[in-house]
PDB file of C-alpha atoms in Angstrom:
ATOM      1  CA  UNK F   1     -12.298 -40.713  78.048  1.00 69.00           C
ATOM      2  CA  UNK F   2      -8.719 -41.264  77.568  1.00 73.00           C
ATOM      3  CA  UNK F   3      -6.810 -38.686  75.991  1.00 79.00           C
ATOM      4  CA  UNK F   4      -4.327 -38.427  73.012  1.00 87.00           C
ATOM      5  CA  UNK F   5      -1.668 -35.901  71.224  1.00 90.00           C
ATOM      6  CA  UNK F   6       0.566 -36.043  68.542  1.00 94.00           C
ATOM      7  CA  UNK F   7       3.389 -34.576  67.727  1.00 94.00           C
ATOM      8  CA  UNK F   8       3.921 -32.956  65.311  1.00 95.00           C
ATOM      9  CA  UNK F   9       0.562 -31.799  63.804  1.00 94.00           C
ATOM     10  CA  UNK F  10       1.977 -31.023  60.234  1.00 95.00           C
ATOM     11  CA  UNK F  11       5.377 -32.344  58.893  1.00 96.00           C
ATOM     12  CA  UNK F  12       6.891 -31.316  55.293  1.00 97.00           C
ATOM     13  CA  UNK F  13       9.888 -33.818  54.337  1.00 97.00           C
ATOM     14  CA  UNK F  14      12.189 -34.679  51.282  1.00 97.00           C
ATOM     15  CA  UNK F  15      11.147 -38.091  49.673  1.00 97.00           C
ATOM     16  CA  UNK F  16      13.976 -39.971  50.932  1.00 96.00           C
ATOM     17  CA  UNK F  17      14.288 -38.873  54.232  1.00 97.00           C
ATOM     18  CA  UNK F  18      13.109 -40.219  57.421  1.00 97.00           C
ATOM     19  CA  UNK F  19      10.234 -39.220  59.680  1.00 97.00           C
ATOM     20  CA  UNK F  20       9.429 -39.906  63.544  1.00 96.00           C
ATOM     21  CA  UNK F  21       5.647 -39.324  64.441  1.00 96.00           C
ATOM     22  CA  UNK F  22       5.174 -39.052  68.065  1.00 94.00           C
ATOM     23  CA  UNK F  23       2.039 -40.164  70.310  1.00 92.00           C
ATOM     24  CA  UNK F  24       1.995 -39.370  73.828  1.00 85.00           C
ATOM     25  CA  UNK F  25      -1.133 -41.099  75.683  1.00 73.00           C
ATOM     26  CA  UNK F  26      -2.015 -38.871  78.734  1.00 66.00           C
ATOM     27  CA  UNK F  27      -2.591 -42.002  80.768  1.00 65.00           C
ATOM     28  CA  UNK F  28      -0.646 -44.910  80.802  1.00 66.00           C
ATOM     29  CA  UNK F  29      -1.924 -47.169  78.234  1.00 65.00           C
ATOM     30  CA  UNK F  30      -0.371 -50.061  77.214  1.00 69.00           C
ATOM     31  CA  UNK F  31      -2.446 -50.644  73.833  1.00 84.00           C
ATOM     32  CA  UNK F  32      -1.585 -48.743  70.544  1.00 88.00           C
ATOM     33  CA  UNK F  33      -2.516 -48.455  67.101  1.00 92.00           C
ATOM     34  CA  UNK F  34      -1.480 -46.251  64.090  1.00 95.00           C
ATOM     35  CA  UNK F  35      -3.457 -45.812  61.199  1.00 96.00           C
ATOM     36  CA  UNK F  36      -3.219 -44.040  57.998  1.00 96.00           C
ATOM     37  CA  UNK F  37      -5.690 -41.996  56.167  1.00 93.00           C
ATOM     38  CA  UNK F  38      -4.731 -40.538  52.632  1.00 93.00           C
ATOM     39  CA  UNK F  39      -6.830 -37.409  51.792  1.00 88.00           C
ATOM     40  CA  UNK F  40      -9.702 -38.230  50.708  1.00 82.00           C
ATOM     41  CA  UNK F  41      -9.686 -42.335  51.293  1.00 85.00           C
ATOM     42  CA  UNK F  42     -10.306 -44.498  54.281  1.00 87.00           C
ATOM     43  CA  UNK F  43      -8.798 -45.187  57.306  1.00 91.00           C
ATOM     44  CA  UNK F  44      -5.998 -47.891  56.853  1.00 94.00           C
ATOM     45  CA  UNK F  45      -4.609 -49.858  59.794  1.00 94.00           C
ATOM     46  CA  UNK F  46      -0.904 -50.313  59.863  1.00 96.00           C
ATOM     47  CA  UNK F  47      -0.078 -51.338  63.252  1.00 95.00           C
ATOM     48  CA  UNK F  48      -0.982 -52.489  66.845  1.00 91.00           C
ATOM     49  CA  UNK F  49       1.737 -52.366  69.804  1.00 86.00           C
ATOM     50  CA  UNK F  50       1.022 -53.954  72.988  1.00 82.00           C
ATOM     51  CA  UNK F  51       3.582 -54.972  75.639  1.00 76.00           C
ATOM     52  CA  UNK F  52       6.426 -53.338  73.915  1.00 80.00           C
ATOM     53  CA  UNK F  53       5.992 -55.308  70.793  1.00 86.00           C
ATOM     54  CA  UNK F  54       3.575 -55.558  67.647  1.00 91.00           C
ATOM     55  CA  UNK F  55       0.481 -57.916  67.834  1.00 88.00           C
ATOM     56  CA  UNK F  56      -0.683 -57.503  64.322  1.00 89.00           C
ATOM     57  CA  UNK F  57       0.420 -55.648  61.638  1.00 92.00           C
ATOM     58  CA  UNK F  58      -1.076 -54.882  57.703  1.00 93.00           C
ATOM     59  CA  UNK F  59       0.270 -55.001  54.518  1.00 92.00           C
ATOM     60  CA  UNK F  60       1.085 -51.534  54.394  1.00 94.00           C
ATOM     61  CA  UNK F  61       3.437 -51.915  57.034  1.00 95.00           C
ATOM     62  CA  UNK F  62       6.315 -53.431  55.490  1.00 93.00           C
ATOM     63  CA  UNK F  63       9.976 -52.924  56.225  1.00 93.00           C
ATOM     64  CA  UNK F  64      10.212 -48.597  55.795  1.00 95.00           C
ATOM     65  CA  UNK F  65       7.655 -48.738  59.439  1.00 96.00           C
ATOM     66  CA  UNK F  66       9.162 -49.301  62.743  1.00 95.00           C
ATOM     67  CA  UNK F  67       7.562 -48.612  65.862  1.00 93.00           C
ATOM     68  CA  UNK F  68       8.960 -48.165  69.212  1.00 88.00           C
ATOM     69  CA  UNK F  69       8.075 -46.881  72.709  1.00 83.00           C
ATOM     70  CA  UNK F  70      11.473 -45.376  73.317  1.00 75.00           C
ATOM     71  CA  UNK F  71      11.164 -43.981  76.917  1.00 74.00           C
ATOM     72  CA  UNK F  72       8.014 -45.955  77.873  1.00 69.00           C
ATOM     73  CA  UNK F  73       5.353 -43.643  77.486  1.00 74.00           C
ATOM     74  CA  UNK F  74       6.033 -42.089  73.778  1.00 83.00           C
ATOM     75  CA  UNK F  75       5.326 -43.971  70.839  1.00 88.00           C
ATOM     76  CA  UNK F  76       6.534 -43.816  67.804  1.00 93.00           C
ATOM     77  CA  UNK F  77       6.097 -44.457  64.319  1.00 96.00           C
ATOM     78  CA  UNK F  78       9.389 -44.121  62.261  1.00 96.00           C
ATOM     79  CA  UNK F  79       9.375 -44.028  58.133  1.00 97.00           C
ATOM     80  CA  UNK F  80      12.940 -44.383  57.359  1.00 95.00           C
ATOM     81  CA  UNK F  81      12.968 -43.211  53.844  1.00 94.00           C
ATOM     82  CA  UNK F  82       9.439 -41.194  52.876  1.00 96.00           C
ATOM     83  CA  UNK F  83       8.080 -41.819  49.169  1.00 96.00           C
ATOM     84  CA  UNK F  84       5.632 -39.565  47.817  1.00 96.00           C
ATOM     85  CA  UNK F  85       2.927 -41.926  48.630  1.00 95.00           C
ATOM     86  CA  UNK F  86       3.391 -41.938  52.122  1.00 96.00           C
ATOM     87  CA  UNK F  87       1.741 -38.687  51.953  1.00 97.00           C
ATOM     88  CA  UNK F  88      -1.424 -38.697  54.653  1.00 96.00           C
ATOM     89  CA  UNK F  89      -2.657 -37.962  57.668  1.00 95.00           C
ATOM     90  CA  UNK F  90      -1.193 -40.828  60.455  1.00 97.00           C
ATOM     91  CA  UNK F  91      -2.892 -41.274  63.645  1.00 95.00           C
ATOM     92  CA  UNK F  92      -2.861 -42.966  66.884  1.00 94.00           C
ATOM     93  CA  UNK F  93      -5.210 -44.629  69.100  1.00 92.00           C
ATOM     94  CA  UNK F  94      -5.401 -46.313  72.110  1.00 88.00           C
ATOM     95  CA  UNK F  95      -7.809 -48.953  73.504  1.00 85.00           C
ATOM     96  CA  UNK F  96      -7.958 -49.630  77.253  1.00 78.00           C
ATOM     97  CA  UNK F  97      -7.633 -53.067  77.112  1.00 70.00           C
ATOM     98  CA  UNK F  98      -6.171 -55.731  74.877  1.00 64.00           C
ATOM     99  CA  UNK F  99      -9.324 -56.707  72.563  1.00 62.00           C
ATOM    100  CA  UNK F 100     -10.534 -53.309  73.566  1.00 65.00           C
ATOM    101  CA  UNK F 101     -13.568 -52.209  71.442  1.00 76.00           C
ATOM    102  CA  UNK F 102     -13.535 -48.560  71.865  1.00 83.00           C
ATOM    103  CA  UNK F 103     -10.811 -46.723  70.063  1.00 86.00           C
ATOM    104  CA  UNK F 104      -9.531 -43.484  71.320  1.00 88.00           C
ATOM    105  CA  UNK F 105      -7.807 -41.628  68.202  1.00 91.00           C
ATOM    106  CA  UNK F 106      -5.263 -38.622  68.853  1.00 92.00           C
ATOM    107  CA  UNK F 107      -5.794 -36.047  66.004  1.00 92.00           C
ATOM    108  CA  UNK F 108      -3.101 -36.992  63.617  1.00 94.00           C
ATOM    109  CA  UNK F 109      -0.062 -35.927  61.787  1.00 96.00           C
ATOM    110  CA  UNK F 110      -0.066 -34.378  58.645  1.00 96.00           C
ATOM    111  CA  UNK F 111       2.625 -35.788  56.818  1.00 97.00           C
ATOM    112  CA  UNK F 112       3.563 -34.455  53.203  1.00 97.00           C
ATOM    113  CA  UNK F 113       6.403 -35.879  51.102  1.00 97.00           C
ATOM    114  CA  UNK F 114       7.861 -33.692  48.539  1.00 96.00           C
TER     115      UNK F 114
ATOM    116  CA  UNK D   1     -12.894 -57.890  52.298  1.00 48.00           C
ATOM    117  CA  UNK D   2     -15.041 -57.631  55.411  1.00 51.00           C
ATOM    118  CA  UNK D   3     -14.738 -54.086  55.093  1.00 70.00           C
ATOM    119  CA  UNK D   4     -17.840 -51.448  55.803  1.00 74.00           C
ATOM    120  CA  UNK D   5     -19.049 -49.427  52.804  1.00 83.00           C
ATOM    121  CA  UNK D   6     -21.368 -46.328  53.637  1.00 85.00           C
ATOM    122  CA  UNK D   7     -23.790 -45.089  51.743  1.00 86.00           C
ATOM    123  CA  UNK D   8     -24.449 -42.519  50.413  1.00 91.00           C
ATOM    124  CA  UNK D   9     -21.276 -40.997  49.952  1.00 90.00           C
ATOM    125  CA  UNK D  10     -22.435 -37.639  50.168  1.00 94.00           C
ATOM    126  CA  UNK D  11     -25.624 -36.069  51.884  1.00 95.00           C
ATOM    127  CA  UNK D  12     -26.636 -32.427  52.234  1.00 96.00           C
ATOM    128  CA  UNK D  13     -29.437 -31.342  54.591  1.00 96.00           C
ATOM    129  CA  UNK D  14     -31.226 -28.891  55.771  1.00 97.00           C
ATOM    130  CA  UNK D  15     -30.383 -28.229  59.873  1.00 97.00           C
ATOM    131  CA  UNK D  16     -33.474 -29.650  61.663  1.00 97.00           C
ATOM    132  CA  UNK D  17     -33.658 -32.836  59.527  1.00 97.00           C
ATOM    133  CA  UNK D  18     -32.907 -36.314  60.335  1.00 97.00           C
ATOM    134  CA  UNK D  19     -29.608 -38.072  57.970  1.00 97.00           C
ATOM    135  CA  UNK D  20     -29.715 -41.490  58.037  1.00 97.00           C
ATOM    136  CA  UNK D  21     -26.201 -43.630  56.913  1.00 96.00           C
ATOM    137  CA  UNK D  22     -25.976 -46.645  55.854  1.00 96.00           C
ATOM    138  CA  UNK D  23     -23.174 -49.370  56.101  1.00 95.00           C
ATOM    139  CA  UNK D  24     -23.065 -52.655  54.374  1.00 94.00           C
ATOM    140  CA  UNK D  25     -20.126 -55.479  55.882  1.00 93.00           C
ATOM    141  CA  UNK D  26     -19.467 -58.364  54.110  1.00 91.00           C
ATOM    142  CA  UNK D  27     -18.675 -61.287  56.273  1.00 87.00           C
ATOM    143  CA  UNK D  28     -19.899 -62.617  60.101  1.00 89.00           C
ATOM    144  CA  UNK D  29     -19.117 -59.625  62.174  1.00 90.00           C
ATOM    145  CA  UNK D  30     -18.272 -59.471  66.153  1.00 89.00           C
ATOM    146  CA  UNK D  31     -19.566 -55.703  66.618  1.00 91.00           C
ATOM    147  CA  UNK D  32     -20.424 -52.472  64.404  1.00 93.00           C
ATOM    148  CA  UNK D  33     -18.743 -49.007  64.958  1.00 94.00           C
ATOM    149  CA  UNK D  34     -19.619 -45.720  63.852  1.00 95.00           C
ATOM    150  CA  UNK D  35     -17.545 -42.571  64.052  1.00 95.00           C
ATOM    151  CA  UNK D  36     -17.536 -39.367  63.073  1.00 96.00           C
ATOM    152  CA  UNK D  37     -14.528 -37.378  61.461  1.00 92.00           C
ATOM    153  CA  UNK D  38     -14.468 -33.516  61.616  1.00 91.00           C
ATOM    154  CA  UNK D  39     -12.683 -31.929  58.750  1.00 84.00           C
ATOM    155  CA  UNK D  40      -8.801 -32.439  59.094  1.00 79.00           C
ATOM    156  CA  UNK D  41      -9.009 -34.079  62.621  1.00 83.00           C
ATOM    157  CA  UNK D  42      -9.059 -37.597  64.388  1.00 87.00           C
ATOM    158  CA  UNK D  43     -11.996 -40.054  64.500  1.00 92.00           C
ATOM    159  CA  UNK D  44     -14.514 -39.762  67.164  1.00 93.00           C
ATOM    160  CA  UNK D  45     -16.247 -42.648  68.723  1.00 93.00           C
ATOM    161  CA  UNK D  46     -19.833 -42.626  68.280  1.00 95.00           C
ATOM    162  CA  UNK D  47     -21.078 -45.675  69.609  1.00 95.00           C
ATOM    163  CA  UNK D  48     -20.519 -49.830  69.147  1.00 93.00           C
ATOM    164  CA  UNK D  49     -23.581 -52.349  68.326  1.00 95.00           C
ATOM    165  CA  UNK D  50     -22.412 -55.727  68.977  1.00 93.00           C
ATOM    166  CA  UNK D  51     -24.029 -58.665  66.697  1.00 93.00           C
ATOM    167  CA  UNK D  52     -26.669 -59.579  69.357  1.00 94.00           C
ATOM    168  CA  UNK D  53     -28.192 -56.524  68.911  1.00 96.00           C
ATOM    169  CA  UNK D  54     -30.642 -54.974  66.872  1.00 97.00           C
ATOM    170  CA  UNK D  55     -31.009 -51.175  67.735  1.00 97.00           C
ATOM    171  CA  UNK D  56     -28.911 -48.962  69.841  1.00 97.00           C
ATOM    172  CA  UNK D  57     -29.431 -45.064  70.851  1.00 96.00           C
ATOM    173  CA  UNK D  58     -27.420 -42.390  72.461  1.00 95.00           C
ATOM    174  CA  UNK D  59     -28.624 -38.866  72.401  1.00 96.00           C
ATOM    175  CA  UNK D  60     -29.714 -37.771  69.060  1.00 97.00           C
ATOM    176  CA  UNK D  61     -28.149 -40.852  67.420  1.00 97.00           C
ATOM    177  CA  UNK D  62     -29.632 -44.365  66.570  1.00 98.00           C
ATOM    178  CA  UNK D  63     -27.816 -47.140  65.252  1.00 98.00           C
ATOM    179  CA  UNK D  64     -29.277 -50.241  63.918  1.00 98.00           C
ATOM    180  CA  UNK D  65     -28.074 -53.516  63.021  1.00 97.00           C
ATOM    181  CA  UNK D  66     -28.985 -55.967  60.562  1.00 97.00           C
ATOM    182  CA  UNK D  67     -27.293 -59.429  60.999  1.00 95.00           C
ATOM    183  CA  UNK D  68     -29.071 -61.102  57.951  1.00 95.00           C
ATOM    184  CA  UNK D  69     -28.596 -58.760  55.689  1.00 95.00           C
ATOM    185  CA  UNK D  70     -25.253 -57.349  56.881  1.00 95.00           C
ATOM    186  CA  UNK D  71     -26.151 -53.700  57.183  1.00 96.00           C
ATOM    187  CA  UNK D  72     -26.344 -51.084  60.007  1.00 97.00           C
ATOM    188  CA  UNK D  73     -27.681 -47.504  59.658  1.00 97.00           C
ATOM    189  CA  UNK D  74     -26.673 -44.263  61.868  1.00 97.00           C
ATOM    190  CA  UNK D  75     -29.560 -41.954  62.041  1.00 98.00           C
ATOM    191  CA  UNK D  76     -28.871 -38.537  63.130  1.00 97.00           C
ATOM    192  CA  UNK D  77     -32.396 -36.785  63.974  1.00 97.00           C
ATOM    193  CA  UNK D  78     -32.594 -32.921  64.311  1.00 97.00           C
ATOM    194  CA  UNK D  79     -29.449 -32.385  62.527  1.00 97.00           C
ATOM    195  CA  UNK D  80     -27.205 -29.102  63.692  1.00 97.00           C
ATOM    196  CA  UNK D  81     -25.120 -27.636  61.752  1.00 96.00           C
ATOM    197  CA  UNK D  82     -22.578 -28.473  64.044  1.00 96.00           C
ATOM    198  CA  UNK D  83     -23.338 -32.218  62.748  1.00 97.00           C
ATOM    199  CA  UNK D  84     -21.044 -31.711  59.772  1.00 97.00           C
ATOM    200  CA  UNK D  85     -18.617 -34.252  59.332  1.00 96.00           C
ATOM    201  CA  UNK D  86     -17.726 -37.038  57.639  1.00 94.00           C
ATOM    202  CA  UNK D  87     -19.415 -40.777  59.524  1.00 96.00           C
ATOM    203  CA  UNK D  88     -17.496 -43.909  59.254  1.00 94.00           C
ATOM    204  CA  UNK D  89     -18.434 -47.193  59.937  1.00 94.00           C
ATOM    205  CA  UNK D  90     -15.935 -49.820  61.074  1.00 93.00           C
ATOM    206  CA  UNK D  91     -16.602 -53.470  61.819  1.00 92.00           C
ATOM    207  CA  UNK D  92     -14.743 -55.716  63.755  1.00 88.00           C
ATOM    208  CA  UNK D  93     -14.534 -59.571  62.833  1.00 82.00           C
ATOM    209  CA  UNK D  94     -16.800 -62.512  64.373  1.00 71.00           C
ATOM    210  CA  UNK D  95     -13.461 -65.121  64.414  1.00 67.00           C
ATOM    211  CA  UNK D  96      -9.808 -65.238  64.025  1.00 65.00           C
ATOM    212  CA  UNK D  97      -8.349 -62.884  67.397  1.00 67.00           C
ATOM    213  CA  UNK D  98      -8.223 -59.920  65.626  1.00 71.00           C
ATOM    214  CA  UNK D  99      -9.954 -56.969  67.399  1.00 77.00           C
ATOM    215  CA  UNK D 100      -8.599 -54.317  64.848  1.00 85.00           C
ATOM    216  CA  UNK D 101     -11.926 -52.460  63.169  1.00 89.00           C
ATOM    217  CA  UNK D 102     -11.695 -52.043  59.474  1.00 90.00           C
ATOM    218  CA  UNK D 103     -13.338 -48.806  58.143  1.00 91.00           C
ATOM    219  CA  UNK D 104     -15.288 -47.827  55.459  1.00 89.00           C
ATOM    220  CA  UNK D 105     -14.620 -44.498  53.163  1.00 89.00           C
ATOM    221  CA  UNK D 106     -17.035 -42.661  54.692  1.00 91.00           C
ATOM    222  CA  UNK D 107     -20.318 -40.561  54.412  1.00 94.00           C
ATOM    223  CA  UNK D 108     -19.510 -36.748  53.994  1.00 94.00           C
ATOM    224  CA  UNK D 109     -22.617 -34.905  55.861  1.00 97.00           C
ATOM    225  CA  UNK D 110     -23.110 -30.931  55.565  1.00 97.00           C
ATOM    226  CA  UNK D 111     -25.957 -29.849  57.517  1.00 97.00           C
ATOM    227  CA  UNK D 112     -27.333 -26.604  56.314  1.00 96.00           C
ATOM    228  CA  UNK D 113     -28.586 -23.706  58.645  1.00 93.00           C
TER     229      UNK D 113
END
């Protein structure tokens, strides 16, 4: 089963400032999704990445989210100016394939915006 | 929405017991996920029924699926206290090239020992 981190686990910010969240696959995938989960509520979807460029991305994901695969094998999700709603849990996940059924989640970032 | 909603939101038992989830979908689905959330961590796979099929198993879990009445259930027989954790469901859509699952919010299950 293909593995997953994220870095960091727990991030405290000013609203206002920007945030990188960092996934690191351990084997090189090329599929990626982040995902959102505000305590207590569902998972959201916010993005999917394949071939160094989004596929499909949500309504939540408007023009604060970037994503990126910088070196290619991190990838990130940047927030360039946190609002007290972006407060939640953000995670990765991988699929091994495009159209991929099985998703592989990393176990999150903690993000809280003060 | 196409979205799962489980049910019930909550369920205490006692360990030994069987939980059973439920997850009603909306519109023509492609497959039905289930996964399980410990407290504060990432989602774990359980296991995928695809619309052909009616009843899956793996281990101490069964999943069934319900086309005509757009419902699946997750039952978890001899529950552990170890089984405590909250179970998503998350269905994928029949048509239009997406392959991303949309989740429900969730069953919370304590299991008791």
């Amino acid at each position: 089963e293909p593995e997953v981190t994220q870095t960091p686990s727990h991030q405290v910010t000013q609203m206002g400032q920007e945030v990188i969240l960092r996934c690191v696959p351990i084997s090189n995938h090329l599929y990626f999704y982040w995902y959102r989960q505000i305590l207590g509520q569902k998972v959201e979807f916010l993005v999917s990445f394949y071939n160094n460029e989004i596929s499909e991305k949500s309504e939540i994901f408007d023009d604060q989210f970037s994503v990126e695969r910088p070196d290619g094998s991190n990838f990130t999700l940047k927030i360039r100016s946190t609002k007290l709603e972006d407060s939640a849990m953000y995670f990765c996940a991988i699929t091994e394939r495009v159209g991929g059924e099985t998703q592989y989640f990393g176990p999150g970032t903690r993000l809280l915006v003060l | 929405s196409q979205q799962g909603e489980e049910d019930p939101q909550a369920l205490s038992i006692q360990e030994g017991e069987n939980a059973t989830m439920n997850c009603s979908y909306k519109t023509s689905i492609n497959n039905l996920q289930w996964y399980r959330q410990n407290s504060g961590r990432g989602l774990v796979h359980l296991i995928l029924i695809r619309s052909n099929e009616r009843e899956k198993h793996s281990g101490r879990l069964r999943v069934t699926l319900d086309t005509s009445k757009k419902s699946s259930s997750l039952l978890i027989t001899a529950s552990r206290a170890a089984d405590t954790a909250s179970y998503f469901c998350a269905t994928v859509l029949a048509s239009g090239g997406s392959y991303i699952p949309t989740f429900g919010r969730g069953t919370s299950l304590i299991v008791h020992p």
